[in-house]
mmCIF file of C-alpha atoms in Angstrom:
data_model
loop_
_atom_site.group_PDB
_atom_site.id
_atom_site.type_symbol
_atom_site.label_atom_id
_atom_site.label_comp_id
_atom_site.label_asym_id
_atom_site.label_seq_id
_atom_site.Cartn_x
_atom_site.Cartn_y
_atom_site.Cartn_z
ATOM 1 C CA MET A 848 88.518 136.656 98.382
ATOM 2 C CA ILE A 849 90.342 138.135 101.381
ATOM 3 C CA SER A 850 93.651 136.578 101.875
ATOM 4 C CA ASN A 851 94.571 135.069 105.179
ATOM 5 C CA GLN A 852 97.102 137.430 105.729
ATOM 6 C CA ILE A 853 94.692 140.304 105.702
ATOM 7 C CA LEU A 854 92.284 138.437 108.182
ATOM 8 C CA GLN A 855 95.296 137.853 110.422
ATOM 9 C CA ASN A 856 96.269 141.571 110.323
ATOM 10 C CA THR A 857 92.712 142.545 110.997
ATOM 11 C CA ILE A 858 92.154 140.318 114.046
ATOM 12 C CA ASP A 859 95.829 141.211 115.415
ATOM 13 C CA GLY A 860 94.646 145.010 115.128
ATOM 14 C CA LEU A 861 91.437 144.154 116.821
ATOM 15 C CA LYS A 862 93.199 142.500 119.643
ATOM 16 C CA GLY A 863 95.612 145.164 120.149
ATOM 17 C CA ILE A 864 92.772 147.510 120.764
ATOM 18 C CA THR A 865 90.229 145.192 122.681
ATOM 19 C CA ARG A 866 93.044 142.764 124.349
ATOM 20 C CA ASN A 867 90.570 140.029 123.293
ATOM 21 C CA ASP A 868 91.663 136.832 121.513
ATOM 22 C CA LEU A 869 89.833 136.218 117.953
ATOM 23 C CA CYS A 870 89.878 133.465 115.547
ATOM 24 C CA VAL A 871 88.505 133.092 112.008
ATOM 25 C CA ILE A 872 87.447 129.634 110.792
ATOM 26 C CA ASP A 873 86.182 128.883 107.304
ATOM 27 C CA THR A 874 83.071 126.629 106.211
ATOM 28 C CA GLU A 875 85.412 123.807 105.810
ATOM 29 C CA GLY A 876 86.594 123.963 109.216
ATOM 30 C CA THR A 877 90.110 125.276 108.628
ATOM 31 C CA VAL A 878 91.448 127.956 110.908
ATOM 32 C CA LEU A 879 92.326 130.786 108.607
ATOM 33 C CA ALA A 880 93.761 133.420 111.273
ATOM 34 C CA SER A 881 94.128 133.484 115.122
ATOM 35 C CA THR A 882 95.464 135.350 117.815
ATOM 36 C CA PHE A 883 96.005 132.335 120.225
ATOM 37 C CA PRO A 884 97.448 128.878 119.723
ATOM 38 C CA GLU A 885 94.827 126.646 120.820
ATOM 39 C CA ALA A 886 92.423 127.717 117.833
ATOM 40 C CA ASP A 887 92.285 124.140 116.665
ATOM 41 C CA ASN A 888 90.359 123.006 119.655
ATOM 42 C CA TYR A 889 87.270 125.101 118.595
ATOM 43 C CA ILE A 890 86.974 123.863 115.085
ATOM 44 C CA GLU A 891 84.370 120.968 115.982
ATOM 45 C CA PRO A 892 82.269 123.512 117.844
ATOM 46 C CA ALA A 893 82.562 125.932 114.976
ATOM 47 C CA ARG A 894 81.204 123.003 112.654
ATOM 48 C CA ALA A 895 78.264 122.474 115.089
ATOM 49 C CA PHE A 896 77.610 126.339 114.995
ATOM 50 C CA MET A 897 77.394 126.349 111.345
ATOM 51 C CA GLU A 898 74.593 123.806 111.395
ATOM 52 C CA SER A 899 72.532 125.644 113.993
ATOM 53 C CA PRO A 900 70.030 128.507 112.971
ATOM 54 C CA ALA A 901 71.550 131.036 115.213
ATOM 55 C CA ASP A 902 73.850 133.897 114.187
ATOM 56 C CA SER A 903 75.744 134.064 117.357
ATOM 57 C CA GLN A 904 76.032 131.458 120.237
ATOM 58 C CA VAL A 905 78.133 130.659 123.260
ATOM 59 C CA LEU A 906 80.108 127.558 123.016
ATOM 60 C CA GLN A 907 82.766 126.107 125.243
ATOM 61 C CA GLY A 908 83.002 129.432 127.060
ATOM 62 C CA CYS A 909 83.521 131.569 123.991
ATOM 63 C CA GLN A 910 81.302 133.733 121.695
ATOM 64 C CA PHE A 911 80.829 132.288 117.986
ATOM 65 C CA PHE A 912 79.464 134.709 115.254
ATOM 66 C CA LYS A 913 78.479 133.944 111.475
ATOM 67 C CA VAL A 914 80.073 135.999 108.992
ATOM 68 C CA PHE A 915 77.890 136.346 105.733
ATOM 69 C CA ASP A 916 78.661 137.447 102.252
ATOM 70 C CA GLU A 917 75.385 138.212 100.649
ATOM 71 C CA HIS A 918 73.532 135.795 102.877
ATOM 72 C CA GLN A 919 76.110 133.146 102.156
ATOM 73 C CA LEU A 920 77.908 131.938 105.122
ATOM 74 C CA GLU A 921 81.515 132.693 104.623
ATOM 75 C CA TYR A 922 83.323 132.421 108.023
ATOM 76 C CA VAL A 923 82.719 131.775 111.694
ATOM 77 C CA LEU A 924 84.473 134.254 114.066
ATOM 78 C CA LEU A 925 85.487 133.213 117.477
ATOM 79 C CA ALA A 926 85.782 135.780 120.437
ATOM 80 C CA CYS A 927 87.336 134.364 123.612
ATOM 81 C CA GLY A 928 85.045 134.710 126.644
ATOM 82 C CA ASP A 929 81.385 134.502 127.530
ATOM 83 C CA THR A 930 81.031 138.142 128.854
ATOM 84 C CA GLU A 931 79.125 141.067 127.187
ATOM 85 C CA ASP A 932 82.491 142.627 126.539
ATOM 86 C CA ALA A 933 83.404 139.507 124.528
ATOM 87 C CA TYR A 934 80.189 139.646 122.697
ATOM 88 C CA MET A 935 80.580 143.453 121.700
ATOM 89 C CA PHE A 936 84.406 142.740 120.663
ATOM 90 C CA GLY A 937 83.163 139.712 118.561
ATOM 91 C CA LYS A 938 80.387 141.995 116.937
ATOM 92 C CA ILE A 939 82.803 144.639 116.202
ATOM 93 C CA ALA A 940 85.132 142.080 114.506
ATOM 94 C CA THR A 941 82.305 140.479 112.591
ATOM 95 C CA PHE A 942 81.228 143.795 111.294
ATOM 96 C CA GLN A 943 84.736 144.676 110.190
ATOM 97 C CA ILE A 944 85.252 141.431 108.014
ATOM 98 C CA GLN A 945 81.853 141.788 106.585
ATOM 99 C CA ASN A 946 82.967 145.190 105.444
ATOM 100 C CA LEU A 947 86.372 143.824 104.251
ATOM 101 C CA LEU A 948 84.471 141.227 102.262
ATOM 102 C CA VAL A 949 82.163 143.854 100.626
ATOM 103 C CA ALA A 950 85.400 146.088 99.684
ATOM 104 C CA TYR A 951 87.141 143.119 98.181
ATOM 105 C CA LYS A 952 84.265 141.953 96.297
ATOM 106 C CA GLU A 953 83.885 145.611 94.806
ATOM 107 C CA ARG A 954 87.405 145.574 94.008
ATOM 108 C CA PHE A 955 87.128 142.245 92.371
ATOM 109 C CA ASP A 956 84.205 143.353 90.218
ATOM 110 C CA LYS A 957 86.104 146.622 89.223
ATOM 111 C CA ASP A 958 88.919 144.525 88.242
ATOM 112 C CA ASN A 959 86.742 142.177 85.965
ATOM 113 C CA PHE A 960 85.144 145.293 84.587
ATOM 114 C CA ILE A 961 88.575 147.073 83.691
ATOM 115 C CA LYS A 962 89.760 143.858 82.094
ATOM 116 C CA ASN A 963 86.710 143.178 79.912
ATOM 117 C CA LEU A 964 86.622 146.947 79.002
ATOM 118 C CA LEU A 965 90.404 146.772 77.986
ATOM 119 C CA LEU A 966 89.796 143.552 75.713
ATOM 120 C CA ASP A 967 86.434 144.945 74.160
ATOM 121 C CA ASN A 968 84.428 142.321 75.536
ATOM 122 C CA LEU A 969 81.562 144.792 76.572
ATOM 123 C CA LEU A 970 78.584 146.265 74.519
ATOM 124 C CA LEU A 971 78.396 149.915 74.900
ATOM 125 C CA VAL A 972 75.329 149.892 76.920
ATOM 126 C CA ASP A 973 76.963 147.382 79.327
ATOM 127 C CA ILE A 974 79.863 149.799 79.742
ATOM 128 C CA TYR A 975 77.881 152.654 80.789
ATOM 129 C CA ASN A 976 75.565 150.330 83.211
ATOM 130 C CA ARG A 977 78.285 148.597 84.877
ATOM 131 C CA ALA A 978 80.497 151.613 85.354
ATOM 132 C CA LYS A 979 77.525 153.530 87.063
ATOM 133 C CA LYS A 980 76.808 150.359 89.320
ATOM 134 C CA LEU A 981 80.526 150.374 90.129
ATOM 135 C CA HIS A 982 80.783 154.089 90.795
ATOM 136 C CA ILE A 983 83.294 154.669 88.033
ATOM 137 C CA GLU A 984 83.311 158.168 86.318
ATOM 138 C CA ILE A 985 82.431 158.133 82.711
ATOM 139 C CA ASP A 986 83.428 161.387 81.166
ATOM 140 C CA VAL A 987 87.027 161.954 82.899
ATOM 141 C CA PRO A 988 90.428 161.704 80.911
ATOM 142 C CA ARG A 989 92.273 158.586 81.074
ATOM 143 C CA ALA A 990 95.309 156.712 79.625
ATOM 144 C CA VAL A 991 96.506 153.192 79.591
ATOM 145 C CA PHE A 992 100.068 152.002 80.574
ATOM 146 C CA ILE A 993 101.496 148.378 79.978
ATOM 147 C CA ILE A 994 104.358 147.442 81.895
ATOM 148 C CA GLU A 995 106.576 144.364 80.853
ATOM 149 C CA THR A 996 109.290 142.772 82.958
ATOM 150 C CA ASN A 997 111.845 140.290 81.970
ATOM 151 C CA ARG A 998 110.293 137.627 84.419
ATOM 152 C CA GLU A 999 107.132 136.106 85.387
ATOM 153 C CA LYS A 1000 105.323 137.896 87.941
ATOM 154 C CA ASP A 1001 106.202 136.891 91.467
ATOM 155 C CA GLY A 1002 103.267 138.131 93.049
ATOM 156 C CA ASN A 1003 104.677 141.213 94.088
ATOM 157 C CA GLU A 1004 105.017 143.249 91.009
ATOM 158 C CA LEU A 1005 101.426 144.095 90.972
ATOM 159 C CA GLU A 1006 101.963 145.316 94.534
ATOM 160 C CA ARG A 1007 104.940 147.346 93.443
ATOM 161 C CA VAL A 1008 103.127 149.242 90.720
ATOM 162 C CA ARG A 1009 100.152 149.641 93.130
ATOM 163 C CA SER A 1010 102.453 151.373 95.486
ATOM 164 C CA VAL A 1011 103.254 154.250 92.681
ATOM 165 C CA PHE A 1012 99.400 155.056 92.696
ATOM 166 C CA HIS A 1013 98.796 154.497 96.477
ATOM 167 C CA GLY A 1014 96.037 156.880 97.632
ATOM 168 C CA LYS A 1015 94.764 157.461 94.077
ATOM 169 C CA ASN A 1016 91.530 155.430 94.111
ATOM 170 C CA HIS A 1017 90.398 156.404 90.719
ATOM 171 C CA ASP A 1018 93.381 154.633 89.116
ATOM 172 C CA PHE A 1019 93.155 150.884 88.192
ATOM 173 C CA VAL A 1020 96.282 148.499 88.358
ATOM 174 C CA THR A 1021 95.573 144.987 86.821
ATOM 175 C CA ALA A 1022 96.802 142.136 84.561
ATOM 176 C CA VAL A 1023 95.039 140.770 81.390
ATOM 177 C CA ASP A 1024 97.675 137.942 80.720
ATOM 178 C CA GLU A 1025 100.847 136.506 82.192
ATOM 179 C CA LYS A 1026 103.419 138.939 80.962
ATOM 180 C CA ASN A 1027 102.046 142.634 81.494
ATOM 181 C CA ILE A 1028 100.811 144.847 84.068
ATOM 182 C CA ILE A 1029 98.100 147.232 83.109
ATOM 183 C CA VAL A 1030 97.403 150.554 84.657
ATOM 184 C CA VAL A 1031 94.518 152.749 83.707
ATOM 185 C CA ARG A 1032 95.447 156.086 85.023
ATOM 186 C CA GLU A 1033 92.884 158.856 85.499
ATOM 187 C CA LEU A 1034 94.247 162.414 84.878
ATOM 188 C CA LEU A 1035 93.255 165.316 86.954
ATOM 189 C CA GLU A 1036 92.546 168.891 85.449
ATOM 190 C CA GLY A 1037 95.532 170.460 83.931
ATOM 191 C CA GLU A 1038 97.583 167.166 83.682
ATOM 192 C CA GLY A 1039 98.750 165.863 80.335
ATOM 193 C CA TYR A 1040 101.402 163.947 78.754
ATOM 194 C CA PRO A 1041 104.209 165.317 80.681
ATOM 195 C CA GLU A 1042 102.426 163.690 83.748
ATOM 196 C CA LEU A 1043 102.048 160.524 82.248
ATOM 197 C CA ASN A 1044 105.698 160.338 81.631
ATOM 198 C CA LYS A 1045 106.351 161.380 85.159
ATOM 199 C CA SER A 1046 104.226 158.286 86.115
ATOM 200 C CA ALA A 1047 106.135 156.017 83.700
ATOM 201 C CA GLU A 1048 109.604 157.230 85.355
ATOM 202 C CA ALA A 1049 108.081 156.499 88.794
ATOM 203 C CA ILE A 1050 106.965 152.833 87.840
ATOM 204 C CA ARG A 1051 110.278 152.195 86.271
ATOM 205 C CA ALA A 1052 112.197 153.632 89.230
ATOM 206 C CA VAL A 1053 110.185 150.936 91.582
ATOM 207 C CA PHE A 1054 111.632 148.043 89.466
ATOM 208 C CA VAL A 1055 115.044 149.231 89.122
ATOM 209 C CA GLY A 1056 115.174 149.663 93.008
ATOM 210 C CA SER A 1057 114.032 146.025 93.414
ATOM 211 C CA GLY A 1058 116.771 145.039 91.097
ATOM 212 C CA ASN A 1059 114.873 144.478 87.997
ATOM 213 C CA THR A 1060 116.400 146.939 85.279
ATOM 214 C CA ASP A 1061 114.945 145.121 82.284
ATOM 215 C CA VAL A 1062 111.584 146.754 82.118
ATOM 216 C CA HIS A 1063 109.657 148.290 79.271
ATOM 217 C CA ILE A 1064 106.792 150.709 79.681
ATOM 218 C CA ALA A 1065 104.593 152.095 77.113
ATOM 219 C CA TYR A 1066 101.300 154.149 77.167
ATOM 220 C CA GLY A 1067 98.512 155.219 74.841
ATOM 221 C CA SER A 1068 97.185 158.371 74.042
ATOM 222 C CA ILE A 1069 94.679 160.255 76.356
ATOM 223 C CA VAL A 1070 91.040 159.562 75.879
ATOM 224 C CA LYS A 1071 88.211 161.331 77.338
ATOM 225 C CA GLU A 1072 85.385 158.705 77.612
ATOM 226 C CA ILE A 1073 85.698 155.420 79.480
ATOM 227 C CA LYS A 1074 84.198 153.681 76.318
ATOM 228 C CA GLU A 1075 87.704 154.803 74.517
ATOM 229 C CA VAL A 1076 89.943 153.160 77.178
ATOM 230 C CA SER A 1077 90.420 150.114 75.114
ATOM 231 C CA ARG A 1078 91.505 152.150 72.294
ATOM 232 C CA SER A 1079 94.493 153.745 74.603
ATOM 233 C CA TYR A 1080 95.055 150.125 75.735
ATOM 234 C CA LYS A 1081 95.907 148.993 72.002
ATOM 235 C CA GLU A 1082 97.765 152.017 71.432
ATOM 236 C CA ALA A 1083 100.022 151.139 74.457
ATOM 237 C CA ARG A 1084 100.364 147.514 73.162
ATOM 238 C CA MET A 1085 101.430 148.878 69.925
ATOM 239 C CA ALA A 1086 103.895 151.100 71.455
ATOM 240 C CA LEU A 1087 105.456 148.423 73.418
ATOM 241 C CA ASP A 1088 106.262 146.448 70.173
ATOM 242 C CA VAL A 1089 107.265 149.139 68.100
ATOM 243 C CA GLY A 1090 109.414 150.390 70.816
ATOM 244 C CA LYS A 1091 111.194 146.969 70.690
ATOM 245 C CA ILE A 1092 111.825 147.323 67.046
ATOM 246 C CA PHE A 1093 112.888 150.678 66.414
ATOM 247 C CA PHE A 1094 113.514 152.137 70.182
ATOM 248 C CA GLU A 1095 115.550 149.562 71.851
ATOM 249 C CA ASP A 1096 117.585 152.102 73.723
ATOM 250 C CA LYS A 1097 114.208 153.532 75.539
ATOM 251 C CA ASP A 1098 112.548 152.059 78.470
ATOM 252 C CA ILE A 1099 109.729 154.113 78.053
ATOM 253 C CA ILE A 1100 107.810 154.643 74.951
ATOM 254 C CA ALA A 1101 104.592 156.850 74.243
ATOM 255 C CA TYR A 1102 102.309 155.932 71.398
ATOM 256 C CA ALA A 1103 102.532 159.557 70.250
ATOM 257 C CA ALA A 1104 106.340 159.430 69.826
ATOM 258 C CA LEU A 1105 106.317 156.271 67.470
ATOM 259 C CA GLY A 1106 106.587 158.396 64.447
ATOM 260 C CA ILE A 1107 106.997 156.456 61.009
ATOM 261 C CA GLY A 1108 107.663 153.342 62.997
ATOM 262 C CA ARG A 1109 103.774 153.193 63.864
ATOM 263 C CA LEU A 1110 103.096 153.086 59.902
ATOM 264 C CA ILE A 1111 105.695 150.667 59.106
ATOM 265 C CA TYR A 1112 104.637 148.338 61.931
ATOM 266 C CA GLN A 1113 101.060 148.156 60.379
ATOM 267 C CA LEU A 1114 102.379 147.092 56.894
ATOM 268 C CA PRO A 1115 101.940 143.537 55.697
ATOM 269 C CA ILE A 1116 105.110 141.476 55.363
ATOM 270 C CA PRO A 1117 104.524 140.614 51.630
ATOM 271 C CA LEU A 1118 104.352 144.240 50.817
ATOM 272 C CA CYS A 1119 107.497 144.896 52.831
ATOM 273 C CA LYS A 1120 109.243 142.248 50.883
ATOM 274 C CA MET A 1121 108.076 143.866 47.536
ATOM 275 C CA PHE A 1122 109.393 147.258 48.728
ATOM 276 C CA ILE A 1123 112.720 145.923 49.651
ATOM 277 C CA ARG A 1124 113.173 144.348 46.388
ATOM 278 C CA GLU A 1125 112.282 147.403 44.578
ATOM 279 C CA ILE A 1126 114.896 149.525 46.526
ATOM 280 C CA PHE A 1127 117.905 146.985 46.696
ATOM 281 C CA GLY A 1128 117.018 144.587 44.028
ATOM 282 C CA GLY A 1129 118.274 141.125 44.980
ATOM 283 C CA ARG A 1130 120.299 142.707 47.911
ATOM 284 C CA SER A 1131 119.480 143.505 51.335
ATOM 285 C CA PRO A 1132 120.999 146.068 53.692
ATOM 286 C CA ASP A 1133 122.468 142.977 55.807
ATOM 287 C CA ASP A 1134 124.588 142.442 52.564
ATOM 288 C CA PHE A 1135 126.421 145.727 53.175
ATOM 289 C CA ASP A 1136 129.914 145.530 54.758
ATOM 290 C CA GLU A 1137 130.180 146.754 58.445
ATOM 291 C CA GLU A 1138 132.235 149.945 57.202
ATOM 292 C CA THR A 1139 129.194 150.932 55.060
ATOM 293 C CA LEU A 1140 126.467 150.225 57.322
ATOM 294 C CA MET A 1141 128.419 152.397 60.012
ATOM 295 C CA THR A 1142 129.047 155.111 57.450
ATOM 296 C CA ILE A 1143 125.135 155.285 56.693
ATOM 297 C CA ASN A 1144 124.008 155.259 60.102
ATOM 298 C CA LYS A 1145 126.517 157.900 61.198
ATOM 299 C CA PHE A 1146 125.481 159.946 58.100
ATOM 300 C CA PHE A 1147 121.856 160.011 59.168
ATOM 301 C CA GLU A 1148 122.767 160.726 62.793
ATOM 302 C CA ASN A 1149 124.423 163.924 61.644
ATOM 303 C CA ASN A 1150 121.383 164.995 59.357
ATOM 304 C CA LEU A 1151 123.250 164.246 56.176
ATOM 305 C CA ASN A 1152 126.054 166.674 56.931
ATOM 306 C CA VAL A 1153 129.137 165.466 55.154
ATOM 307 C CA SER A 1154 131.705 167.628 57.087
ATOM 308 C CA GLU A 1155 130.415 166.385 60.433
ATOM 309 C CA THR A 1156 130.175 162.851 59.603
ATOM 310 C CA SER A 1157 133.668 162.749 58.195
ATOM 311 C CA ARG A 1158 134.909 164.487 61.497
ATOM 312 C CA GLN A 1159 133.229 161.825 63.869
ATOM 313 C CA LEU A 1160 134.308 158.783 61.518
ATOM 314 C CA TYR A 1161 137.830 160.127 61.598
ATOM 315 C CA ILE A 1162 138.031 160.137 57.753
ATOM 316 C CA HIS A 1163 138.715 162.747 55.079
ATOM 317 C CA ARG A 1164 135.900 164.351 53.384
ATOM 318 C CA ASN A 1165 136.754 163.062 50.000
ATOM 319 C CA THR A 1166 136.787 159.348 51.685
ATOM 320 C CA LEU A 1167 133.142 159.732 52.911
ATOM 321 C CA VAL A 1168 132.204 161.231 49.456
ATOM 322 C CA TYR A 1169 133.773 158.045 47.882
ATOM 323 C CA ARG A 1170 131.880 155.724 50.088
ATOM 324 C CA LEU A 1171 128.454 157.687 49.513
ATOM 325 C CA ASP A 1172 129.421 157.490 45.498
ATOM 326 C CA LYS A 1173 130.015 153.742 45.855
ATOM 327 C CA LEU A 1174 126.640 153.302 47.676
ATOM 328 C CA GLN A 1175 124.934 155.091 44.965
ATOM 329 C CA LYS A 1176 126.142 152.744 42.386
ATOM 330 C CA SER A 1177 125.209 149.650 43.958
ATOM 331 C CA THR A 1178 121.631 151.014 45.163
ATOM 332 C CA GLY A 1179 120.901 153.734 42.797
ATOM 333 C CA LEU A 1180 120.256 156.133 45.835
ATOM 334 C CA ASP A 1181 122.425 159.111 46.757
ATOM 335 C CA LEU A 1182 122.045 159.808 50.534
ATOM 336 C CA ARG A 1183 123.022 163.442 50.030
ATOM 337 C CA ILE A 1184 119.810 163.839 48.078
ATOM 338 C CA PHE A 1185 116.710 164.263 50.809
ATOM 339 C CA GLU A 1186 114.500 162.260 48.842
ATOM 340 C CA ASP A 1187 116.851 159.253 48.447
ATOM 341 C CA ALA A 1188 118.032 159.360 52.069
ATOM 342 C CA ILE A 1189 114.178 159.226 53.103
ATOM 343 C CA THR A 1190 113.766 156.240 50.988
ATOM 344 C CA PHE A 1191 116.991 154.488 52.129
ATOM 345 C CA LYS A 1192 115.987 155.351 55.866
ATOM 346 C CA ILE A 1193 112.566 154.068 55.575
ATOM 347 C CA ALA A 1194 114.096 150.960 53.963
ATOM 348 C CA LEU A 1195 116.341 150.082 56.649
ATOM 349 C CA MET A 1196 113.363 150.451 59.048
ATOM 350 C CA VAL A 1197 111.350 148.145 56.960
ATOM 351 C CA VAL A 1198 114.053 145.451 57.026
ATOM 352 C CA GLN A 1199 114.408 145.985 60.774
ATOM 353 C CA TYR A 1200 110.679 145.486 61.246
ATOM 354 C CA MET A 1201 110.808 142.261 58.771
ATOM 355 C CA LYS A 1202 113.600 140.794 61.125
ATOM 356 C CA TYR A 1203 111.550 141.452 64.289
ATOM 357 C CA MET A 1204 108.486 139.486 62.721
ATOM 358 C CA GLU A 1205 110.569 136.767 61.800
ATOM 359 C CA THR A 1206 111.690 136.114 65.300
ATOM 360 C CA MET A 1207 108.041 136.295 66.640
ATOM 361 C CA ASP A 1208 107.183 133.569 64.396
ATOM 362 C CA TYR A 1209 109.541 131.192 66.131
#
């Protein structure tokens, strides 16, 4: 439904053009918007007018008009004065508000369609039929973004995101739950993942500019048909979760950039526990001392380069070799051997995933 603020802005604009006072009253007899302070004096005449069969009428020196939404009475519009000019201005205002009703209803219908599309609540035949009815293109490339902030939406967050896509009528901005804002972005010819990342950067900049720096943005892969939009949405949701586990330092994460983290995220927890037992026996990477963990992480950061790792740790090469030998004796894995290093790295990621899932259970 049209907000009172939109109605007020509309009649304020019309008064600025026509210099004629206007008022909008709902079917309950409440003044929703007015350009003059005495509007409450016309509530009873408006109620009487609602009961009459006429679509327009002059009462108490003012023109009254009925505003319908698909044959259902929605508002009574009042134009001050009983002249022909007042009648014409009232008809213009009525026409404008009826067009707003149509536009907002279409937007509401599109919003519902997109939500149901994302959540897989539509049959394939319904997707195509409703898309056609709502004038939504079927065979164009799209991708889905999920924006998660650290606070409940204050009513302005949706508008902040919409401001990024202002003027792009084929992009949809909505929300399917309390935490996340969803964007279905339509790509133009020649656009690809670099443009998606630019859009994500623009969204992040809007939130940072408003003082909210704790924002996470994820997006799925580009799909070519409207029926596949739900897949991009699921990918974006997975990217958001996987990003929190393995890419904590990134505010923007793409599904295509998840790497092995995507595979680990889909492993059942019992299988993860079995894998960790096989690699570390009864131990866990949490049992290693801080010095050992720092050595391991730095060794991986430097692509298993002993010389560079020892230099960055400010230790002798032999000291690093001693630490790696000690780790090999306790785990049976030699990080200087590529296969063992890969196994160890995956094991660390699995533990990280298990920890995350434990926190989600609480």
